[in-house]
Amino acid sequence: MDIDHEDLKHLLAEVGRFAAERIAGATQRPESPMRPDMLEQLTNEAIELGILSLSPDGDGFGLWEHGDDAHAMAFNIGTLRHLGRANAGIAFSWHRTALAHELSRQLGFGQDVARALGTAFVPTGHYGLARTSLARWIKTPQPQPDDLVLLADWFDRDVHAIPLCAMTSWQSLLWPVWRNGTVAWQLAERRMLAVESCRPQHGFDELAAFTVRHAGAAGELRLPDAETSRRLYARVLKMDMIGLLAIGAGAIARAQQMASSYAAVRRQGGKLIGDHPAVQQLLSEIEVARQQAESMLAMFACPIDETDLGVVAAARAAAHDALCHAANQAVQVHGGIGYMRDTGPEKILRDQNMLKLQAGGTREAYSFVAGWTGEQA
């Protein structure tokens, strides 16, 4: 499905209204996490609007249904920015749901809407980004034997449990597994897995936390040839990292609005705190981080195969560290009450930290970029 620039503007305007009126309205009390039934209701509304288009044919224009068109990528990025501004946890859940559905469709897993909604998604192994080994495997037709050994361990689902943040009602899990020296994709039913519920996570209060590993049974498996496997996995990582950055950019825009509004009304020492140089410094650091993230996202509004994975990883590592710092500065603008859960900035900071840890986190991204560019870090 093709859209032009005017269509894109109207679609994103509708998404923005839905995010502001329904999502932000339902989560305006940050100290009270959303109930699972309310999240399911909002998810169904997102499907009705086409934000999550879970058709088996990919003939809609929902989130991540199309990555080969510049306007579609602009829609994906813009949608996640709107959703992230309203609530980063919900945006993350829908981002991963949409990725799981699109990948399942490409791989030929039969999924009706109910199953697609219940599919959680994990794009990586049990820690980091497998340092330089993963980058070299994706980029090099004949990787080093040591890299293959490390990747086999990284994807070992029997030995290593992986963390999962998802809706409480998830019923199946799509994740990459290592088979015959390459990445295969497995769709496993929850009952086939060893699943443990965890204590509430640092952020994403709307979602539940689990650890997951194999329990001796396998699900449906798709094993592309080696070249297709590398190309497909690179696409998945790019879409996931770009999506996480878009959600983070939306969340920091909301934090900036909160900080600016507070600085415009709170007085200290006989004048508005926004007139104090120290507060102006805090506000400017938030603005710089937001502009940096949005500039990077604008660069990625092109067909996904035209975007270099190393560039995406480097951009995300730099931008998300800055976004976390900016979220902390938004808390600081509010002073002591910024640390209270009922004010809002504290939750955005926690959610930014959670976004930073996804898809391997940002610390490992530097080693990944080194492997991508041929270094030996």
Short mmCIF file of C-alpha atoms in Angstrom, two decimals:
data_model
loop_
_atom_site.label_atom_id
_atom_site.label_comp_id
_atom_site.label_asym_id
_atom_site.label_seq_id
_atom_site.Cartn_x
_atom_site.Cartn_y
_atom_site.Cartn_z
CA MET A 1 0.00 0.00 0.00
CA ASP A 2 1.39 3.40 -1.02
CA ILE A 3 0.73 6.76 0.62
CA ASP A 4 1.88 10.24 -0.25
CA HIS A 5 3.03 13.06 1.98
CA GLU A 6 -0.47 14.42 2.57
CA ASP A 7 -1.79 10.97 3.51
CA LEU A 8 1.09 10.60 5.93
CA LYS A 9 0.26 13.90 7.64
CA HIS A 10 -3.38 12.90 8.11
CA LEU A 11 -2.53 9.42 9.38
CA LEU A 12 -0.05 10.73 11.94
CA ALA A 13 -2.52 13.40 13.04
CA GLU A 14 -5.07 10.67 13.78
CA VAL A 15 -2.47 8.65 15.68
CA GLY A 16 -1.52 11.76 17.65
CA ARG A 17 -5.12 12.41 18.64
CA PHE A 18 -5.62 8.82 19.73
CA ALA A 19 -2.39 8.84 21.73
CA ALA A 20 -3.22 12.12 23.47
CA GLU A 21 -6.88 11.44 24.16
CA ARG A 22 -7.00 7.72 24.88
CA ILE A 23 -3.53 6.59 25.96
CA ALA A 24 -2.37 9.69 27.81
CA GLY A 25 -5.84 10.12 29.25
CA ALA A 26 -5.86 6.56 30.59
CA THR A 27 -2.37 6.87 32.08
CA GLN A 28 -2.49 10.36 33.55
CA ARG A 29 -1.91 8.98 37.05
CA PRO A 30 1.66 7.66 36.78
CA GLU A 31 1.62 6.39 40.36
CA SER A 32 -1.21 3.97 39.42
CA PRO A 33 -0.11 1.44 36.76
CA MET A 34 -2.68 0.58 34.14
CA ARG A 35 -4.69 -2.59 34.71
CA PRO A 36 -4.16 -5.43 32.18
CA ASP A 37 -7.79 -5.29 31.04
CA MET A 38 -7.46 -1.58 30.22
CA LEU A 39 -4.31 -2.24 28.22
CA GLU A 40 -6.12 -4.95 26.26
CA GLN A 41 -9.00 -2.54 25.60
CA LEU A 42 -6.63 0.12 24.26
CA THR A 43 -4.88 -2.50 22.15
CA ASN A 44 -8.17 -3.47 20.55
CA GLU A 45 -8.89 0.20 19.85
CA ALA A 46 -5.47 0.50 18.19
CA ILE A 47 -6.39 -2.44 15.94
CA GLU A 48 -9.72 -0.84 15.02
CA LEU A 49 -7.88 2.35 14.03
CA GLY A 50 -5.32 0.39 11.99
CA ILE A 51 -2.35 1.40 14.14
CA LEU A 52 -1.87 -2.30 14.74
CA SER A 53 -2.89 -3.92 11.48
CA LEU A 54 -2.66 -7.64 12.13
CA SER A 55 -3.97 -8.92 8.82
CA PRO A 56 -2.28 -12.13 7.63
CA ASP A 57 -1.71 -10.63 4.16
CA GLY A 58 0.07 -7.44 5.21
CA ASP A 59 -2.37 -5.40 3.13
CA GLY A 60 -3.00 -2.73 5.73
CA PHE A 61 -0.85 0.20 6.74
CA GLY A 62 -0.23 -0.52 10.36
CA LEU A 63 2.90 -0.25 12.42
CA TRP A 64 5.88 -2.07 10.81
CA GLU A 65 3.77 -3.63 8.06
CA HIS A 66 5.89 -1.91 5.43
CA GLY A 67 9.58 -1.12 5.73
CA ASP A 68 10.49 -0.77 2.06
CA ASP A 69 8.93 2.65 1.53
CA ALA A 70 10.17 5.99 2.85
CA HIS A 71 6.69 7.25 3.74
CA ALA A 72 5.94 3.98 5.51
CA MET A 73 9.12 4.31 7.57
CA ALA A 74 8.16 7.90 8.40
CA PHE A 75 4.78 6.57 9.53
CA ASN A 76 6.41 3.91 11.72
CA ILE A 77 8.75 6.43 13.33
CA GLY A 78 6.09 9.12 13.73
CA THR A 79 3.58 6.67 15.19
CA LEU A 80 6.02 5.41 17.81
CA ARG A 81 6.98 8.97 18.72
CA HIS A 82 3.31 9.80 19.34
CA LEU A 83 2.77 6.61 21.32
CA GLY A 84 6.00 7.10 23.29
CA ARG A 85 4.99 10.63 24.19
CA ALA A 86 1.74 9.29 25.63
CA ASN A 87 3.19 6.23 27.36
CA ALA A 88 6.51 4.51 26.65
CA GLY A 89 5.50 1.15 28.09
CA ILE A 90 2.43 0.81 25.90
CA ALA A 91 4.40 2.03 22.88
CA PHE A 92 7.06 -0.61 23.55
CA SER A 93 4.47 -3.37 23.83
CA TRP A 94 2.80 -2.43 20.54
CA HIS A 95 6.14 -1.95 18.80
CA ARG A 96 7.23 -5.49 19.68
CA THR A 97 3.79 -6.94 18.88
CA ALA A 98 3.85 -5.34 15.43
CA LEU A 99 7.40 -6.55 14.78
CA ALA A 100 6.48 -10.08 15.82
CA HIS A 101 3.47 -10.08 13.51
CA GLU A 102 5.33 -8.72 10.49
CA LEU A 103 8.21 -11.15 10.95
CA SER A 104 5.80 -14.05 11.44
CA ARG A 105 4.06 -13.10 8.23
CA GLN A 106 7.33 -12.97 6.29
CA LEU A 107 8.43 -16.33 7.68
CA GLY A 108 5.14 -18.03 6.91
CA PHE A 109 3.89 -18.69 10.43
CA GLY A 110 0.11 -18.94 10.25
CA GLN A 111 -1.35 -16.41 12.68
CA ASP A 112 -4.87 -15.21 13.21
CA VAL A 113 -5.47 -11.91 14.99
CA ALA A 114 -5.87 -13.49 18.42
CA ARG A 115 -2.59 -15.36 18.13
CA ALA A 116 -0.78 -12.33 16.73
CA LEU A 117 -1.93 -10.21 19.68
CA GLY A 118 -0.71 -12.85 22.09
CA THR A 119 2.78 -13.18 20.58
CA ALA A 120 5.64 -11.70 22.56
CA PHE A 121 8.93 -10.95 20.82
CA VAL A 122 12.59 -11.13 21.81
CA PRO A 123 15.08 -10.13 19.07
CA THR A 124 18.38 -10.91 20.81
CA GLY A 125 20.27 -13.49 22.83
CA HIS A 126 20.79 -13.65 26.56
CA TYR A 127 23.06 -10.62 26.98
CA GLY A 128 24.23 -7.55 25.08
CA LEU A 129 24.66 -7.70 21.32
CA ALA A 130 27.17 -10.56 21.35
CA ARG A 131 29.86 -7.90 21.06
CA THR A 132 31.84 -7.94 17.82
CA SER A 133 30.88 -11.51 16.93
CA LEU A 134 27.28 -10.77 15.96
CA ALA A 135 28.28 -7.81 13.80
CA ARG A 136 30.91 -9.83 11.96
CA TRP A 137 28.50 -12.73 11.43
CA ILE A 138 25.85 -10.47 9.90
CA LYS A 139 28.32 -8.67 7.66
CA THR A 140 30.78 -11.44 6.74
CA PRO A 141 29.81 -14.38 4.46
CA GLN A 142 32.41 -16.59 6.17
CA PRO A 143 32.69 -15.63 9.85
CA GLN A 144 35.42 -16.80 12.19
CA PRO A 145 34.95 -20.13 14.03
CA ASP A 146 35.26 -18.37 17.39
CA ASP A 147 32.38 -16.09 16.44
CA LEU A 148 30.18 -19.09 15.67
CA VAL A 149 30.99 -20.66 19.04
CA LEU A 150 30.08 -17.46 20.87
CA LEU A 151 26.84 -17.03 18.93
CA ALA A 152 25.82 -20.63 19.57
CA ASP A 153 26.14 -19.88 23.29
CA TRP A 154 24.45 -16.47 22.99
CA PHE A 155 21.39 -18.08 21.41
CA ASP A 156 21.36 -21.14 23.70
CA ARG A 157 17.78 -21.05 24.95
CA ASP A 158 18.15 -24.23 27.01
CA VAL A 159 20.97 -22.91 29.20
CA HIS A 160 20.38 -19.15 29.35
CA ALA A 161 17.16 -17.56 30.52
CA ILE A 162 16.24 -14.29 28.87
CA PRO A 163 14.25 -11.37 30.33
CA LEU A 164 10.91 -10.52 28.76
CA CYS A 165 8.68 -7.47 29.23
CA ALA A 166 5.23 -8.05 27.78
CA MET A 167 1.52 -7.92 28.41
CA THR A 168 0.47 -10.38 31.07
CA SER A 169 -1.72 -12.27 28.59
CA TRP A 170 0.99 -13.29 26.09
CA GLN A 171 0.55 -16.86 24.84
CA SER A 172 3.47 -17.46 22.48
CA LEU A 173 6.98 -16.16 21.93
CA LEU A 174 8.87 -15.46 18.71
CA TRP A 175 12.65 -15.45 19.12
CA PRO A 176 15.83 -16.22 17.18
CA VAL A 177 17.58 -19.54 17.83
CA TRP A 178 20.87 -20.95 16.53
CA ARG A 179 20.62 -23.84 14.09
CA ASN A 180 23.26 -25.21 11.71
CA GLY A 181 25.54 -22.20 12.07
CA THR A 182 22.89 -19.59 11.37
CA VAL A 183 19.86 -17.84 12.88
CA ALA A 184 16.52 -19.59 12.68
CA TRP A 185 13.22 -18.26 14.06
CA GLN A 186 11.08 -20.19 16.49
CA LEU A 187 7.48 -19.58 17.47
CA ALA A 188 6.95 -21.39 20.76
CA GLU A 189 3.78 -21.66 22.78
CA ARG A 190 4.03 -20.37 26.34
CA ARG A 191 3.16 -23.79 27.72
CA MET A 192 6.27 -25.21 25.98
CA LEU A 193 8.57 -22.79 27.78
CA ALA A 194 9.94 -22.48 31.29
CA VAL A 195 8.46 -19.13 32.33
CA GLU A 196 8.97 -17.43 35.66
CA SER A 197 7.28 -14.22 36.72
CA CYS A 198 9.66 -11.60 38.11
CA ARG A 199 9.36 -8.78 40.55
CA PRO A 200 8.13 -5.51 38.98
CA GLN A 201 10.76 -4.12 36.65
CA HIS A 202 12.48 -0.76 36.89
CA GLY A 203 10.09 0.85 34.39
CA PHE A 204 7.30 -0.11 31.98
CA ASP A 205 4.83 -0.28 34.86
CA GLU A 206 2.04 -1.22 32.43
CA LEU A 207 3.77 -4.49 31.50
CA ALA A 208 4.79 -7.63 33.36
CA ALA A 209 8.29 -9.07 33.71
CA PHE A 210 9.32 -12.66 33.10
CA THR A 211 12.36 -14.83 32.53
CA VAL A 212 12.02 -17.43 29.80
CA ARG A 213 14.01 -20.44 28.63
CA HIS A 214 13.32 -23.64 26.74
CA ALA A 215 11.71 -26.45 28.67
CA GLY A 216 12.85 -29.30 26.43
CA ALA A 217 10.18 -28.82 23.77
CA ALA A 218 10.46 -26.92 20.51
CA GLY A 219 7.88 -24.87 18.68
CA GLU A 220 7.46 -24.15 14.99
CA LEU A 221 10.78 -23.38 13.32
CA ARG A 222 11.76 -21.48 10.18
CA LEU A 223 15.36 -21.85 8.98
CA PRO A 224 16.25 -19.52 6.07
CA ASP A 225 19.43 -20.06 4.10
CA ALA A 226 22.53 -18.36 5.53
CA GLU A 227 22.40 -15.26 3.32
CA THR A 228 18.69 -14.70 3.87
CA SER A 229 19.14 -15.30 7.58
CA ARG A 230 21.78 -12.57 7.92
CA ARG A 231 19.78 -10.09 5.85
CA LEU A 232 16.54 -10.77 7.74
CA TYR A 233 18.18 -10.53 11.14
CA ALA A 234 19.82 -7.24 10.18
CA ARG A 235 16.40 -5.86 9.17
CA VAL A 236 14.87 -6.96 12.47
CA LEU A 237 17.63 -5.34 14.52
CA LYS A 238 17.37 -2.11 12.54
CA MET A 239 13.61 -1.88 12.93
CA ASP A 240 13.80 -2.67 16.63
CA MET A 241 16.54 -0.12 17.36
CA ILE A 242 14.87 2.60 15.30
CA GLY A 243 11.59 1.89 17.06
CA LEU A 244 13.16 2.10 20.51
CA LEU A 245 14.79 5.40 19.61
CA ALA A 246 11.48 6.79 18.30
CA ILE A 247 9.70 5.83 21.52
CA GLY A 248 12.48 7.45 23.54
CA ALA A 249 12.25 10.64 21.49
CA GLY A 250 8.52 10.81 22.11
CA ALA A 251 8.95 10.24 25.83
CA ILE A 252 11.57 12.97 26.16
CA ALA A 253 9.31 15.41 24.30
CA ARG A 254 6.71 14.79 27.02
CA ALA A 255 9.34 15.22 29.76
CA GLN A 256 10.45 18.48 28.15
CA GLN A 257 6.89 19.77 28.12
CA MET A 258 6.51 18.92 31.82
CA ALA A 259 9.80 20.59 32.73
CA SER A 260 9.13 23.73 30.69
CA SER A 261 5.61 24.10 32.08
CA TYR A 262 6.83 23.72 35.65
CA ALA A 263 9.71 26.17 35.16
CA ALA A 264 7.22 28.73 33.84
CA VAL A 265 5.10 28.74 37.02
CA ARG A 266 7.38 27.75 39.93
CA ARG A 267 9.02 30.65 41.76
CA GLN A 268 12.17 30.60 43.83
CA GLY A 269 14.05 33.57 45.27
CA GLY A 270 11.43 36.00 44.07
CA LYS A 271 11.46 34.99 40.40
CA LEU A 272 10.43 32.13 38.13
CA ILE A 273 12.88 29.24 38.27
CA GLY A 274 13.01 29.36 34.47
CA ASP A 275 14.88 32.65 34.86
CA HIS A 276 17.68 31.02 36.86
CA PRO A 277 20.74 30.10 34.74
CA ALA A 278 21.02 26.66 36.36
CA VAL A 279 17.48 25.74 35.32
CA GLN A 280 18.02 27.19 31.87
CA GLN A 281 21.03 24.88 31.55
CA LEU A 282 18.90 21.88 32.48
CA LEU A 283 16.21 22.83 29.98
CA SER A 284 18.75 23.38 27.22
CA GLU A 285 20.27 19.93 27.78
CA ILE A 286 16.82 18.38 27.36
CA GLU A 287 16.32 20.35 24.14
CA VAL A 288 19.69 19.27 22.74
CA ALA A 289 18.98 15.59 23.43
CA ARG A 290 15.54 15.81 21.83
CA GLN A 291 16.88 17.52 18.73
CA GLN A 292 19.70 15.00 18.45
CA ALA A 293 17.30 12.06 18.59
CA GLU A 294 14.85 13.61 16.12
CA SER A 295 17.65 14.44 13.66
CA MET A 296 18.78 10.82 13.74
CA LEU A 297 15.24 9.56 13.25
CA ALA A 298 14.78 11.83 10.24
CA MET A 299 17.83 10.16 8.70
CA PHE A 300 16.15 6.74 9.06
CA ALA A 301 12.90 7.71 7.28
CA CYS A 302 13.93 5.78 4.19
CA PRO A 303 13.52 2.17 2.96
CA ILE A 304 14.92 -0.04 5.70
CA ASP A 305 17.40 -1.84 3.41
CA GLU A 306 19.01 1.51 2.54
CA THR A 307 19.91 2.07 6.19
CA ASP A 308 23.22 0.74 7.48
CA LEU A 309 22.89 -1.37 10.64
CA GLY A 310 26.16 -0.02 12.04
CA VAL A 311 24.87 3.54 11.67
CA VAL A 312 21.64 2.61 13.47
CA ALA A 313 23.51 0.95 16.34
CA ALA A 314 25.88 3.90 16.70
CA ALA A 315 23.04 6.42 16.60
CA ARG A 316 21.05 4.55 19.19
CA ALA A 317 24.03 4.19 21.54
CA ALA A 318 24.73 7.91 21.43
CA ALA A 319 21.17 9.16 21.41
CA HIS A 320 19.75 6.90 24.10
CA ASP A 321 22.47 7.75 26.58
CA ALA A 322 21.64 11.40 25.95
CA LEU A 323 17.89 10.74 26.30
CA CYS A 324 18.41 9.11 29.70
CA HIS A 325 20.51 12.07 30.81
CA ALA A 326 17.82 14.47 29.55
CA ALA A 327 15.10 12.57 31.40
CA ASN A 328 17.14 12.92 34.58
CA GLN A 329 17.46 16.65 33.94
CA ALA A 330 13.68 16.90 33.63
CA VAL A 331 13.43 15.39 37.10
CA GLN A 332 16.01 17.89 38.39
CA VAL A 333 14.02 20.86 37.05
CA HIS A 334 11.17 19.79 39.33
CA GLY A 335 13.45 19.62 42.35
CA GLY A 336 12.47 17.22 45.11
CA ILE A 337 8.94 16.61 43.86
CA GLY A 338 10.40 15.37 40.58
CA TYR A 339 11.28 12.14 42.38
CA MET A 340 7.66 11.56 43.44
CA ARG A 341 5.75 9.07 41.32
CA ASP A 342 2.61 11.17 41.07
CA THR A 343 4.34 14.03 39.21
CA GLY A 344 5.34 12.14 36.05
CA PRO A 345 9.00 12.90 35.22
CA GLU A 346 10.24 10.11 37.49
CA LYS A 347 8.33 7.52 35.46
CA ILE A 348 9.65 8.85 32.17
CA LEU A 349 13.19 8.52 33.53
CA ARG A 350 12.57 4.90 34.50
CA ASP A 351 10.97 4.14 31.14
CA GLN A 352 13.92 5.72 29.30
CA ASN A 353 16.27 3.49 31.27
CA MET A 354 14.22 0.45 30.28
CA LEU A 355 14.28 1.47 26.61
CA LYS A 356 18.04 1.85 26.82
CA LEU A 357 18.40 -1.74 28.04
CA GLN A 358 16.40 -3.31 25.21
CA ALA A 359 17.83 -4.89 22.03
CA GLY A 360 21.11 -5.59 23.78
CA GLY A 361 21.41 -2.24 25.53
CA THR A 362 23.71 0.60 24.57
CA ARG A 363 26.97 -0.41 26.26
CA GLU A 364 27.36 -3.43 23.99
CA ALA A 365 26.45 -1.32 20.96
CA TYR A 366 29.94 0.19 20.91
CA SER A 367 31.52 -3.26 20.59
CA PHE A 368 28.95 -4.14 17.94
CA VAL A 369 29.89 -1.05 15.94
CA ALA A 370 33.57 -1.99 16.26
CA GLY A 371 32.85 -5.42 14.79
CA TRP A 372 30.75 -3.86 12.05
CA THR A 373 33.58 -1.57 10.98
CA GLY A 374 36.21 -4.30 11.14
CA GLU A 375 37.82 -3.45 14.45
CA GLN A 376 38.71 -6.10 17.00
CA ALA A 377 37.27 -4.58 20.17
#
